[in-house]
Coordinates of C-alpha atoms and ligand atoms in Angstrom, one line a residue:
M26 CA -59.8 136.2 -18.3
S27 CA -56.4 134.8 -17.7
V28 CA -55.6 131.1 -18.0
E29 CA -55.0 131.0 -14.2
E30 CA -58.4 132.7 -13.5
E31 CA -60.1 130.3 -15.8
L32 CA -58.6 127.3 -14.1
N33 CA -59.4 128.5 -10.6
L34 CA -62.9 129.7 -11.5
S35 CA -64.0 126.3 -12.9
V36 CA -63.8 124.7 -9.5
A37 CA -66.4 127.1 -8.2
Y38 CA -69.0 126.7 -11.0
T39 CA -72.7 126.8 -10.1
P40 CA -74.9 124.2 -11.9
I41 CA -75.8 126.6 -14.8
Q42 CA -72.1 127.6 -15.2
R43 CA -71.1 124.0 -15.2
M44 CA -73.6 123.3 -18.0
R45 CA -72.3 126.4 -19.9
H46 CA -68.7 125.2 -19.5
S47 CA -69.8 121.9 -20.9
A48 CA -71.4 123.7 -23.8
A49 CA -68.0 125.4 -24.5
H50 CA -66.4 121.9 -24.8
V51 CA -69.2 120.8 -27.2
M52 CA -68.6 124.0 -29.2
A53 CA -64.9 123.1 -29.4
E54 CA -65.9 119.6 -30.5
A55 CA -68.0 121.0 -33.3
V56 CA -65.2 123.4 -34.4
Q57 CA -62.6 120.6 -34.3
D58 CA -64.9 118.6 -36.6
L59 CA -65.7 121.5 -39.0
F60 CA -62.3 123.2 -39.0
P61 CA -59.5 120.5 -39.0
G62 CA -56.3 122.0 -37.7
A63 CA -58.1 124.2 -35.1
R64 CA -56.0 125.0 -32.0
F65 CA -57.6 125.6 -28.7
A66 CA -56.7 127.9 -25.9
I67 CA -59.2 128.4 -23.0
G68 CA -63.0 128.0 -22.9
P69 CA -64.6 129.2 -19.6
A70 CA -68.2 129.9 -18.6
I71 CA -68.9 133.6 -18.2
E72 CA -71.9 135.6 -17.1
D73 CA -74.9 134.4 -19.2
G74 CA -72.8 132.1 -21.4
F75 CA -69.4 130.9 -22.4
Y76 CA -66.7 131.3 -24.9
Y77 CA -63.7 129.5 -26.4
D78 CA -60.5 131.1 -27.6
M79 CA -59.2 129.4 -30.7
E80 CA -56.8 129.7 -33.6
L81 CA -58.5 128.7 -36.8
P82 CA -57.3 128.3 -40.4
R83 CA -59.5 131.2 -41.4
P84 CA -61.5 134.0 -39.7
L85 CA -65.0 133.0 -38.7
T86 CA -68.0 135.1 -40.0
P87 CA -71.5 135.2 -38.6
D88 CA -72.5 132.9 -41.4
D89 CA -70.4 130.1 -39.9
L90 CA -72.3 130.1 -36.6
P91 CA -75.4 128.1 -37.7
A92 CA -73.3 125.1 -39.0
I93 CA -71.4 125.0 -35.7
E94 CA -74.6 125.2 -33.7
E95 CA -76.1 122.4 -35.8
R96 CA -73.1 120.2 -35.2
M97 CA -73.4 121.0 -31.4
R98 CA -77.0 119.9 -31.4
Q99 CA -75.9 116.6 -32.9
S100 CA -73.5 116.1 -30.1
I101 CA -76.1 117.1 -27.5
A102 CA -78.6 114.6 -29.1
A103 CA -76.0 111.9 -29.0
N104 CA -75.7 112.3 -25.2
H105 CA -72.0 111.5 -24.9
P106 CA -70.9 111.1 -21.3
F107 CA -68.2 113.5 -20.0
V108 CA -65.5 111.1 -19.0
Q109 CA -62.9 112.4 -16.5
S110 CA -59.4 111.1 -16.0
K111 CA -56.1 112.2 -14.6
W112 CA -53.0 112.0 -16.7
P113 CA -49.3 112.3 -15.8
R114 CA -48.0 115.7 -17.1
E115 CA -45.6 114.0 -19.5
K116 CA -48.4 112.0 -21.1
A117 CA -50.6 115.1 -21.5
L118 CA -47.7 117.1 -22.9
E119 CA -46.9 114.4 -25.4
Y120 CA -50.5 114.0 -26.4
F121 CA -51.1 117.8 -27.1
K122 CA -47.7 118.2 -28.8
Q123 CA -48.5 115.4 -31.2
R124 CA -51.8 117.0 -32.0
D125 CA -50.3 120.4 -32.6
Q126 CA -52.0 122.1 -29.7
P127 CA -49.3 124.6 -28.5
Y128 CA -51.7 126.6 -26.2
K129 CA -52.6 123.5 -24.3
V130 CA -48.9 122.6 -24.1
E131 CA -48.1 126.0 -22.7
I132 CA -50.8 125.8 -20.1
I133 CA -49.5 122.4 -18.9
E134 CA -45.9 123.6 -18.8
N135 CA -47.1 126.3 -16.4
L136 CA -49.0 123.9 -14.1
P137 CA -47.1 122.8 -11.1
D138 CA -49.0 119.5 -10.6
A139 CA -47.7 116.1 -11.4
E140 CA -51.0 115.1 -12.9
V141 CA -53.4 117.1 -15.0
G142 CA -57.2 116.8 -15.4
I143 CA -58.6 115.5 -18.7
Y144 CA -62.2 115.4 -19.9
Q145 CA -63.5 113.6 -22.9
Q146 CA -66.9 113.7 -24.6
G147 CA -67.3 111.7 -27.8
P148 CA -64.4 112.5 -30.1
F149 CA -63.2 115.6 -28.2
L150 CA -60.6 115.4 -25.5
D151 CA -59.6 118.5 -23.5
L152 CA -57.3 119.6 -20.7
C153 CA -59.7 120.6 -18.0
R154 CA -60.3 120.6 -14.2
G155 CA -64.0 120.4 -14.7
P156 CA -66.6 120.1 -13.3
H157 CA -68.9 119.1 -16.1
V158 CA -72.4 117.8 -16.5
A159 CA -72.7 114.0 -16.6
S160 CA -73.3 113.9 -20.4
T161 CA -73.9 116.2 -23.3
G162 CA -77.7 115.5 -23.2
E163 CA -77.8 117.6 -20.0
I164 CA -76.9 120.7 -22.0
G165 CA -80.1 122.7 -22.6
A166 CA -80.8 125.2 -25.4
V167 CA -77.7 126.8 -26.9
K168 CA -77.1 129.7 -29.3
L169 CA -73.8 131.1 -30.6
L170 CA -73.7 134.9 -30.5
R171 CA -70.6 136.4 -32.0
V172 CA -66.9 136.2 -32.7
A173 CA -64.3 138.7 -31.4
G174 CA -60.5 139.0 -31.4
A175 CA -58.7 138.2 -28.2
Y176 CA -54.9 138.0 -27.6
W177 CA -53.5 134.9 -26.1
R178 CA -53.1 135.5 -22.4
G179 CA -54.4 139.1 -23.0
D180 CA -50.9 140.0 -24.2
E181 CA -50.8 142.1 -27.4
H182 CA -47.4 140.6 -28.2
R183 CA -48.8 137.1 -28.4
P184 CA -51.0 135.7 -31.2
M185 CA -54.5 137.1 -31.8
L186 CA -57.1 134.4 -31.4
Q187 CA -60.7 134.2 -32.3
R188 CA -63.1 134.2 -29.3
L189 CA -66.4 132.6 -30.1
Y190 CA -69.2 133.5 -27.7
G191 CA -72.3 131.4 -27.0
T192 CA -75.0 131.2 -24.5
A193 CA -76.8 128.2 -23.0
W194 CA -79.9 127.9 -20.8
F195 CA -81.7 125.0 -19.2
T196 CA -84.8 125.5 -21.4
Q197 CA -85.7 127.0 -24.7
E198 CA -88.0 129.5 -23.0
E199 CA -85.2 130.8 -20.9
L200 CA -83.0 131.1 -24.0
D201 CA -85.7 133.0 -25.9
A202 CA -86.2 135.3 -22.9
Y203 CA -82.5 136.0 -22.7
L204 CA -82.2 136.7 -26.5
E205 CA -85.2 139.1 -26.1
R206 CA -83.4 140.9 -23.3
L207 CA -80.2 141.1 -25.4
E208 CA -82.2 142.5 -28.3
E209 CA -83.7 145.1 -26.0
A210 CA -80.3 146.0 -24.7
R211 CA -79.0 146.4 -28.3
R212 CA -81.9 148.7 -29.1
R213 CA -81.0 150.9 -26.1
D214 CA -77.3 150.8 -26.5
H215 CA -76.1 154.4 -26.5
R216 CA -73.5 153.6 -29.1
K217 CA -76.2 152.5 -31.6
I218 CA -78.7 155.3 -30.7
G219 CA -75.9 157.8 -30.7
K220 CA -75.2 157.0 -34.3
D221 CA -78.8 156.7 -35.4
L222 CA -79.7 160.0 -33.9
D223 CA -76.5 161.8 -34.9
L224 CA -75.6 162.6 -31.3
F225 CA -71.9 161.9 -31.3
M226 CA -69.1 160.1 -33.2
I227 CA -65.8 158.5 -32.6
S228 CA -63.2 158.9 -35.3
D229 CA -60.3 156.6 -35.9
E230 CA -58.3 159.5 -37.0
I231 CA -58.9 161.4 -33.7
G232 CA -58.4 158.4 -31.5
A233 CA -60.1 155.9 -29.3
G234 CA -61.9 157.3 -26.3
L235 CA -61.9 160.8 -27.7
P236 CA -65.6 161.4 -28.8
L237 CA -66.8 164.2 -30.9
W238 CA -70.2 165.7 -30.0
L239 CA -72.3 166.3 -33.1
P240 CA -74.7 169.3 -33.3
K241 CA -77.6 167.4 -31.9
G242 CA -75.6 165.8 -29.1
A243 CA -74.0 169.1 -28.3
T244 CA -77.5 170.7 -28.0
V245 CA -78.5 168.1 -25.4
R246 CA -75.2 168.6 -23.5
R247 CA -75.6 172.4 -23.5
L248 CA -79.1 172.0 -22.0
L249 CA -77.8 169.7 -19.3
E250 CA -75.0 172.0 -18.5
D251 CA -77.4 175.0 -18.3
Y252 CA -79.7 173.0 -16.0
I253 CA -77.0 171.9 -13.6
V254 CA -75.2 175.3 -13.6
G255 CA -78.5 177.0 -12.8
V256 CA -79.2 174.6 -9.9
E257 CA -75.7 175.0 -8.6
R258 CA -75.8 178.8 -8.7
A259 CA -79.1 178.7 -6.8
Q260 CA -77.2 176.7 -4.1
G261 CA -74.3 179.1 -3.7
Y262 CA -71.8 177.5 -6.0
Q263 CA -69.4 179.8 -7.9
H264 CA -68.3 178.7 -11.3
V265 CA -64.8 179.1 -12.6
Y266 CA -62.7 178.2 -15.7
T267 CA -59.3 176.7 -15.3
P268 CA -56.7 175.2 -17.7
N269 CA -56.5 171.5 -18.6
L270 CA -52.8 171.5 -18.1
A271 CA -50.6 172.0 -15.0
K272 CA -47.1 171.5 -13.8
L273 CA -46.2 168.0 -12.9
D274 CA -45.1 169.3 -9.5
L275 CA -48.7 170.2 -8.6
Y276 CA -49.7 166.5 -9.0
K277 CA -46.6 165.5 -7.0
T278 CA -47.8 167.7 -4.2
S279 CA -51.4 166.4 -4.4
G280 CA -50.4 162.8 -4.3
H281 CA -51.9 162.0 -7.8
W282 CA -48.4 161.3 -9.1
E283 CA -47.8 158.8 -6.4
H284 CA -51.3 157.1 -6.3
Y285 CA -52.9 157.9 -9.6
Q286 CA -50.0 157.8 -12.1
D287 CA -51.4 154.8 -14.0
S288 CA -54.3 157.0 -15.2
M289 CA -52.1 160.0 -16.2
Y290 CA -50.6 160.7 -19.5
P291 CA -46.8 161.0 -19.5
P292 CA -45.5 164.5 -18.8
M293 CA -44.5 166.9 -21.6
E294 CA -41.2 168.6 -21.3
M295 CA -41.0 172.4 -22.1
E296 CA -38.0 174.2 -23.4
S297 CA -37.4 175.6 -20.0
G298 CA -37.2 172.1 -18.6
E299 CA -40.5 172.5 -16.9
E300 CA -42.8 169.5 -17.1
L301 CA -46.5 169.8 -17.8
V302 CA -49.2 167.1 -17.5
L303 CA -52.8 166.9 -18.8
R304 CA -54.8 167.0 -15.6
P305 CA -56.6 163.8 -14.6
M306 CA -58.6 165.7 -12.0
N307 CA -59.6 169.3 -11.4
C308 CA -59.1 169.5 -7.6
P309 CA -55.6 170.9 -7.4
H310 CA -56.7 173.8 -9.7
H311 CA -59.6 174.6 -7.5
I312 CA -57.4 174.4 -4.4
Q313 CA -55.2 177.1 -5.9
I314 CA -58.2 179.3 -6.2
Y315 CA -59.0 178.7 -2.6
K316 CA -55.5 179.6 -1.7
Q317 CA -55.5 182.8 -3.7
K318 CA -56.7 184.7 -0.6
M319 CA -56.6 184.4 3.2
R320 CA -60.0 182.9 4.1
S321 CA -61.9 183.5 7.3
Y322 CA -64.5 181.2 8.8
R323 CA -67.1 183.8 7.7
D324 CA -66.2 183.1 4.0
L325 CA -66.9 179.4 4.4
P326 CA -68.3 177.3 2.9
I327 CA -66.7 178.2 -0.4
R328 CA -68.1 176.1 -3.3
I329 CA -66.0 176.2 -6.4
A330 CA -67.6 174.6 -9.5
E331 CA -66.5 173.9 -13.0
L332 CA -67.4 171.9 -16.0
G333 CA -63.9 170.8 -15.9
T334 CA -62.2 169.0 -18.8
M335 CA -59.7 166.3 -17.8
Y336 CA -57.8 163.4 -19.3
R337 CA -57.4 159.9 -18.1
L338 CA -55.3 157.1 -19.5
E339 CA -57.9 154.3 -19.7
K340 CA -57.0 151.0 -21.2
S341 CA -58.2 150.6 -24.8
G342 CA -60.0 147.4 -23.9
E343 CA -62.1 149.2 -21.3
L344 CA -63.2 152.1 -23.5
A345 CA -66.9 152.0 -24.2
G346 CA -68.7 154.6 -26.4
L347 CA -69.3 157.6 -24.2
S348 CA -69.4 155.9 -20.9
R349 CA -65.7 155.3 -20.5
V350 CA -63.5 157.7 -22.4
R351 CA -60.1 159.4 -22.2
A352 CA -61.1 163.0 -22.6
M353 CA -64.0 164.1 -20.5
T354 CA -65.7 167.0 -18.9
L355 CA -66.8 166.6 -15.3
N356 CA -69.7 168.4 -13.6
D357 CA -67.2 169.0 -10.8
A358 CA -67.2 171.1 -7.6
H359 CA -65.0 171.3 -4.5
I360 CA -66.6 172.5 -1.3
F361 CA -64.2 174.0 1.2
C362 CA -65.8 174.1 4.7
T363 CA -65.2 173.9 8.4
P364 CA -65.4 170.5 10.1
E365 CA -68.7 171.7 11.7
Q366 CA -70.2 172.5 8.3
M367 CA -69.2 169.3 6.7
L368 CA -72.2 167.2 7.6
G369 CA -74.7 169.9 6.4
E370 CA -72.8 170.4 3.2
F371 CA -72.7 166.7 2.5
I372 CA -76.4 166.4 3.1
G373 CA -77.0 169.3 0.8
V374 CA -75.1 167.5 -2.0
V375 CA -77.1 164.3 -1.5
R376 CA -80.3 166.4 -1.8
L377 CA -79.0 167.9 -5.0
V378 CA -78.4 164.5 -6.4
Q379 CA -81.9 163.3 -5.5
E380 CA -83.5 166.4 -7.0
T381 CA -81.6 166.0 -10.2
Y382 CA -82.5 162.3 -10.5
K383 CA -86.2 163.3 -10.0
V384 CA -86.0 165.8 -12.8
M385 CA -84.4 163.2 -15.1
G386 CA -86.8 160.5 -14.0
F387 CA -84.1 158.0 -12.9
E388 CA -85.5 155.4 -10.6
N389 CA -83.0 152.5 -10.6
Y390 CA -80.0 153.5 -8.7
S391 CA -78.2 152.5 -5.5
Y392 CA -75.8 154.0 -3.1
R393 CA -72.4 152.6 -2.7
L394 CA -70.2 153.5 0.3
S395 CA -66.7 153.3 -1.4
L396 CA -64.0 152.5 1.1
R397 CA -60.3 151.9 0.8
D398 CA -58.7 148.5 0.7
P399 CA -56.5 148.5 3.7
N400 CA -54.2 146.0 2.1
D401 CA -53.6 148.1 -1.0
K402 CA -50.7 150.4 0.0
V403 CA -50.2 151.8 -3.4
K404 CA -53.6 153.1 -4.5
F405 CA -54.5 154.7 -1.2
E406 CA -52.9 157.3 1.0
Q407 CA -51.3 155.7 4.0
N408 CA -52.8 157.5 6.9
E409 CA -54.7 155.3 9.3
E410 CA -56.1 158.2 11.4
M411 CA -57.4 160.0 8.3
W412 CA -59.2 157.0 7.0
Q413 CA -60.8 156.2 10.4
R414 CA -62.0 159.8 10.8
S415 CA -63.3 160.3 7.3
E416 CA -65.1 156.9 7.1
A417 CA -66.7 157.6 10.5
A418 CA -67.9 161.0 9.3
L419 CA -69.3 159.6 6.1
R420 CA -71.2 156.8 7.9
Q421 CA -72.6 159.4 10.3
A422 CA -73.9 161.4 7.4
L423 CA -75.5 158.3 5.8
D424 CA -77.1 157.3 9.1
Q425 CA -78.5 160.8 9.5
L426 CA -80.0 160.6 6.0
G427 CA -81.3 157.1 6.6
L428 CA -79.9 156.0 3.2
S429 CA -79.5 152.3 2.6
Y430 CA -76.3 151.5 0.9
Y431 CA -73.8 148.7 0.2
E432 CA -70.0 148.9 0.7
G433 CA -67.4 148.7 -2.0
I434 CA -64.0 147.8 -0.6
G435 CA -61.2 149.3 -2.6
D436 CA -63.5 151.8 -4.5
A437 CA -62.5 154.9 -2.5
A438 CA -60.5 157.7 -4.0
F439 CA -56.8 157.7 -2.9
Y440 CA -57.5 160.8 -0.7
G441 CA -60.7 159.6 1.0
P442 CA -63.9 157.6 1.1
K443 CA -66.9 158.3 -1.3
L444 CA -70.6 157.9 -1.6
D445 CA -71.1 156.8 -5.2
V446 CA -74.4 156.6 -6.9
Q447 CA -74.5 153.4 -9.0
V448 CA -76.6 152.7 -12.0
A449 CA -76.7 149.7 -14.4
N450 CA -76.0 150.3 -18.1
V451 CA -77.8 148.2 -20.8
L452 CA -75.1 145.6 -20.7
G453 CA -75.8 145.1 -17.0
K454 CA -72.6 146.7 -16.0
D455 CA -72.6 148.9 -12.9
E456 CA -71.3 152.4 -13.3
T457 CA -70.9 155.4 -11.1
I458 CA -72.8 158.5 -12.0
S459 CA -72.8 160.9 -9.0
T460 CA -70.0 160.9 -6.4
I461 CA -69.6 162.7 -3.1
Q462 CA -66.2 162.4 -1.5
L463 CA -64.8 163.4 1.9
D464 CA -61.3 164.6 1.8
F465 CA -59.0 165.4 4.8
T466 CA -55.9 164.6 2.7
L467 CA -55.5 167.3 0.1
P468 CA -56.2 170.2 2.6
E469 CA -53.2 168.8 4.5
K470 CA -51.0 168.3 1.5
F471 CA -51.6 171.8 0.2
N472 CA -51.5 173.3 3.7
L473 CA -55.0 174.9 3.4
E474 CA -56.1 177.2 6.1
Y475 CA -58.8 179.5 7.3
I476 CA -58.9 181.9 10.2
G477 CA -61.4 180.7 12.8
E478 CA -63.4 182.7 15.3
D479 CA -60.6 182.3 17.7
G480 CA -58.2 184.1 15.4
Q481 CA -56.2 181.0 14.9
A482 CA -55.4 179.2 11.6
H483 CA -57.5 176.0 11.0
R484 CA -57.6 173.3 8.4
P485 CA -60.7 173.2 6.2
V486 CA -62.3 170.0 5.0
M487 CA -62.9 169.4 1.3
I488 CA -65.9 167.7 -0.3
H489 CA -65.3 166.7 -3.9
R490 CA -68.6 166.1 -5.8
G491 CA -69.9 165.4 -9.3
I492 CA -73.7 165.4 -9.7
L493 CA -74.1 164.5 -13.4
S494 CA -70.8 162.7 -13.6
T495 CA -68.8 163.5 -16.7
M496 CA -71.0 164.9 -19.5
E497 CA -69.9 161.9 -21.5
R498 CA -70.9 159.2 -19.1
F499 CA -74.1 161.0 -18.2
M500 CA -75.1 161.3 -21.9
A501 CA -74.5 157.6 -22.4
F502 CA -76.7 156.8 -19.4
L503 CA -79.4 159.3 -20.4
I504 CA -79.6 157.8 -23.9
E505 CA -79.9 154.3 -22.6
N506 CA -82.3 155.3 -19.9
Y507 CA -84.7 157.0 -22.3
A508 CA -83.9 154.6 -25.2
G509 CA -83.3 157.8 -27.2
N510 CA -86.7 159.3 -26.4
F511 CA -85.5 162.4 -24.7
P512 CA -88.2 164.4 -22.8
V513 CA -89.4 167.5 -24.6
W514 CA -87.0 169.9 -22.8
L515 CA -83.9 167.8 -23.8
A516 CA -85.0 166.7 -27.3
P517 CA -82.4 168.2 -29.8
V518 CA -85.3 168.8 -32.2
Q519 CA -88.6 169.3 -30.5
A520 CA -90.9 169.6 -33.5
V521 CA -90.8 168.9 -37.2
V522 CA -93.3 170.8 -39.4
I523 CA -94.5 168.6 -42.3
P524 CA -96.1 170.5 -45.2
I525 CA -98.5 168.2 -47.1
A526 CA -97.8 169.7 -50.5
D527 CA -95.4 172.3 -51.9
R528 CA -98.0 175.0 -51.7
H529 CA -98.0 174.7 -47.9
A530 CA -94.4 175.6 -47.5
G531 CA -95.2 179.2 -46.7
Y532 CA -97.5 178.3 -43.9
A533 CA -95.0 175.7 -42.6
N534 CA -92.4 178.4 -42.3
Q535 CA -94.8 180.6 -40.4
V536 CA -95.4 177.8 -38.0
A537 CA -91.7 177.2 -37.5
A538 CA -91.1 180.9 -37.0
A539 CA -93.8 180.9 -34.2
L540 CA -92.1 178.0 -32.4
N541 CA -88.7 179.5 -32.9
A542 CA -89.9 182.8 -31.4
A543 CA -91.1 180.9 -28.4
G544 CA -87.6 179.3 -27.9
L545 CA -88.6 175.9 -29.2
R546 CA -86.3 173.9 -31.5
V547 CA -88.0 173.2 -34.8
E548 CA -87.2 172.0 -38.3
V549 CA -89.3 172.1 -41.4
D550 CA -89.2 168.9 -43.6
G551 CA -89.6 170.4 -47.0
R552 CA -88.5 167.3 -48.9
S553 CA -90.7 166.1 -51.7
E554 CA -91.3 162.8 -49.9
R555 CA -94.8 161.5 -49.1
M556 CA -96.3 162.8 -45.8
N557 CA -96.3 159.4 -44.2
A558 CA -92.6 158.9 -45.0
K559 CA -91.8 162.2 -43.4
V560 CA -93.8 161.3 -40.3
R561 CA -92.0 158.0 -40.1
D562 CA -88.6 159.6 -40.4
A563 CA -89.3 162.1 -37.7
Q564 CA -90.5 159.3 -35.4
M565 CA -87.3 157.3 -36.1
Q566 CA -85.4 160.4 -35.1
K567 CA -87.6 160.4 -31.9
V568 CA -88.8 163.9 -32.4
P569 CA -91.5 164.5 -29.9
Y570 CA -93.9 166.5 -32.1
M571 CA -94.9 166.2 -35.8
L572 CA -96.9 169.1 -37.0
V573 CA -98.6 168.3 -40.3
V574 CA -99.9 171.3 -42.2
G575 CA -102.2 171.4 -45.2
D576 CA -105.0 173.6 -46.6
K577 CA -107.3 173.1 -43.6
E578 CA -104.5 174.0 -41.0
A579 CA -103.4 177.0 -43.0
E580 CA -106.9 178.4 -43.2
S581 CA -107.6 177.9 -39.5
N582 CA -104.1 178.8 -38.2
A583 CA -103.7 175.4 -36.7
V584 CA -101.5 172.3 -36.8
S585 CA -102.4 168.7 -37.0
L586 CA -100.4 167.2 -34.1
R587 CA -98.9 163.8 -34.1
L588 CA -96.7 162.4 -31.3
R589 CA -93.6 160.3 -31.7
T590 CA -95.6 157.5 -29.9
N591 CA -97.7 157.6 -33.1
E592 CA -100.7 159.0 -31.2
N593 CA -102.7 161.3 -33.4
I594 CA -103.9 164.3 -31.4
G595 CA -105.5 166.0 -34.4
A596 CA -106.0 169.7 -35.0
V597 CA -104.7 172.1 -32.4
P598 CA -104.7 175.9 -32.8
L599 CA -101.1 177.0 -33.4
A600 CA -101.1 179.3 -30.4
D601 CA -102.4 176.6 -28.1
F602 CA -99.7 174.2 -29.3
V603 CA -97.0 176.8 -28.7
A604 CA -98.3 177.6 -25.2
Q605 CA -98.6 173.9 -24.2
A606 CA -95.2 172.8 -25.6
S607 CA -93.5 175.9 -24.1
Q608 CA -95.0 175.0 -20.7
L609 CA -93.8 171.4 -20.8
N610 CA -90.4 172.6 -22.0
A611 CA -89.9 175.3 -19.4
S612 CA -91.1 173.0 -16.5
R613 CA -88.7 170.3 -17.7
S614 CA -91.7 168.0 -17.6
R615 CA -91.4 164.4 -18.5
D616 CA -94.9 164.3 -20.1
L617 CA -95.1 164.3 -23.8
W618 CA -98.5 165.8 -24.0
P619 CA -101.2 166.3 -21.3
S620 CA -103.4 163.4 -22.5
V621 CA -100.6 160.9 -22.8
A622 CA -99.5 158.6 -20.0
A623 CA -95.9 158.9 -19.0
S624 CA -95.5 155.1 -19.5
A625 CA -96.2 155.4 -23.2
Q626 CA -93.5 157.9 -23.9
Ligands
TSB710 C1 -65.6 164.6 -8.1 N1 -61.8 164.7 -7.9 C2 -63.1 164.1 -8.0 C3 -64.2 165.1 -8.4 O1 -64.0 166.3 -7.6 C4 -63.1 163.0 -9.1 O2 -62.5 163.2 -10.2 N2 -63.7 161.9 -8.8 S1 -63.7 160.6 -9.8 O3 -62.4 160.2 -10.1 O4 -64.5 159.6 -9.1 O5 -64.4 161.0 -11.1 C5 -65.6 161.6 -11.1 C6 -66.6 160.9 -12.0 O6 -66.2 160.9 -13.4 C7 -66.8 159.4 -11.7 O7 -67.7 159.2 -10.6 C8 -67.4 158.9 -13.0 O8 -68.8 159.1 -13.0 C9 -66.8 159.8 -14.1 N3 -65.7 159.1 -14.8 C10 -64.5 158.7 -14.3 N4 -63.8 158.1 -15.2 C11 -64.4 158.3 -16.4 C12 -64.1 157.9 -17.8 N5 -63.0 157.3 -18.1 N6 -65.1 158.2 -18.7 C13 -66.2 158.8 -18.4 N7 -66.5 159.2 -17.1 C14 -65.6 158.9 -16.1
ZN711 ZN1 -61.9 166.5 -6.9

C-alpha cells in the first residue's frame, strides 16, 4: 500500500478498521518503548488486521512478538485517550526531524496542506489523519502475527523496512475464531501441502515462479491432462503441439505487443537480426493452424486444443506457489466458428466447465462477466463497435443459460470480454480458474476467413477457452480444495502395502503385483518400522488405502484394509479389494470406500 493510499483510505475506515488502525498506533507505541531509536513509516488497517512499517535497530524475530503484545495490553488497560490536533506543517516537520523520523518528514514534505493531522495516545505521537477510537480501552483482543520485509514506498531502491502484522477483534471469541480460520488456511495452503506430500518444488537456482513438478505431482498432473484431453476429444476438439517461441512480429500483428507487453519477456535477437519472444499466449499459433488451409463453412467449427506452455512476466511480489507463476501450461483451446454457431459453442464450453467441476467436486465458485474498462485506452483494443457487439453476444449467452453472475470492469482480455469462473483460495483471494472469451478482434487482425454457403469469404469468430486453467493454478486450487486428500483416481499413490513382519514381504509383493496389474498405483512399505508407525506415515502422506498383511491375510489371500480417515474396514479378500478400488478409480468416484460418507473423506 502506498503512503497516499494509506492516507486516503483512513478517511473511509469502518468501525472495526478504525479500531485496527488504533491498534497499529498502540503497536508502534509499544515498539517505540521497547526499541529506542525505532523509525516509523506507515501503519494502516488492512483486511482482518493492521501493520506498521518500521526501521528498527535490529531484525525482529517471532520471539519478540509476545513482549510487544504484552506492552500493547498495558497501553490498552491504561485507556489512554486518542487526542487529535492540527499542527502547522513547519511545526510538524521540526518535531519529526528532531526525533529522527525521516519517513514522517518525507511524508509531510509531500503533503500539500498547510496543516497536518496529529494523534497522540499516552506517550506516542503520530502523524495521522485518523479517525481513531476515543481511547485505547476500546481496542479489543489483539494478536501480533508475523514480520516481513517491505521496501519504503514499495521501491526496491529505497530502504527495506520491517512490516509487523497484527490482528484485532472486538472480542476474544472473534479473535480465537479468526486464529482458528488462519490455522485451517495454513493447513490447506498448497505451498505447505505441496512440500509435505512431495508434489512440487521451487528452486532458488532455477528462479522464482518457475516450479518443478516432482514425480508425485507430475502423476496427478498427467491424470488431469488425460482426463481433460479425453473429454475434449469426445467433444470434437483436435489436439496439437506448437512451439513456445515465435517471432515478435506475430505478437505485433496480434496486438499483444501493443496491449500485453508488460507481461512479456524482452525479445531475443537472433544472428539474422530476427527477434523471437517467449509466447505469453497460444492464440496466434493456433491461428496459424487455422490459416494453413482455406476453410469452408462445412469445416466449422474447428476446435484446436493444446496443453500449451507459455511465459508471463509476473511481478515477483505477486508470485504465489503454483497459483501465480511465470512459466505455465494452459489447458487451452481456440474455437473458430461462424457467427451463427457462436452461441451454441459458447454454451457447449460452459457445460464442459460444469461437468468438470462436478467430477472434481467443486461447489464454491461464481461467474464473473469480465468487461473492458472504457477509460483504459492502453490495456484494451480501441474498437467501440467490437466491444458493443461482443458484450451483447456474451450477455445473450448468459441469459440463455440463466447463469447468475457479477461484473468485473477492467477484467476483460484486450481482445474481448470473458466469462471467468472465480474461486477463492485459502487466503481468501479470488482467482480465475476457467475462462471463456469471445473474440472478434484477432480474426480481424489476422484476416481470418472461411467460404460461406454463398461462396463468399466471411470472417469467423474465435472463442478462447481454458477449462482447468493452467495446470499450475489448477493444481494449487485442487490441493487446497481437497486439503491434500486427493480422491482415489487422482491420488499419486493409491495404496501402501504394510507387511507386519519381514516374513510377510513375499505376500506383500504379491499383493502389490495384483494391484499393479489392475492399473492401481501401489507401494510396499518394507521398512523395519513398527506397523503403527507405517500406518501413520501413510496417513500423513494421505494415501487412501493401507493394506496391512500378516499370517492370517497371507493364508486367506486377503488384506486388512485401513483408510486414510483412520477407519478400519478389516479383512477383505484381495480380489474384492482390487475390484472395488478399480471401480472407484475408473469411475473417478469421490467416494473413498462404499461404506464411508463423502463428508468424512
Ligand atoms: C484461454 N488466450 C487465452 C486462452 O485462449 C488466455 O491466455 N487467457 S488468460 O490470459 O485469461 O489466461 C488463461 C488462464 O490462465 C487464466 O484464466 C488463469 O486461470 C491462468 N493464468 C493466468 N496467469 C497465470 C499465472 N501467472 N500463473 C498461473 N496461471 C495463470
Ligand atoms: Zn487464446
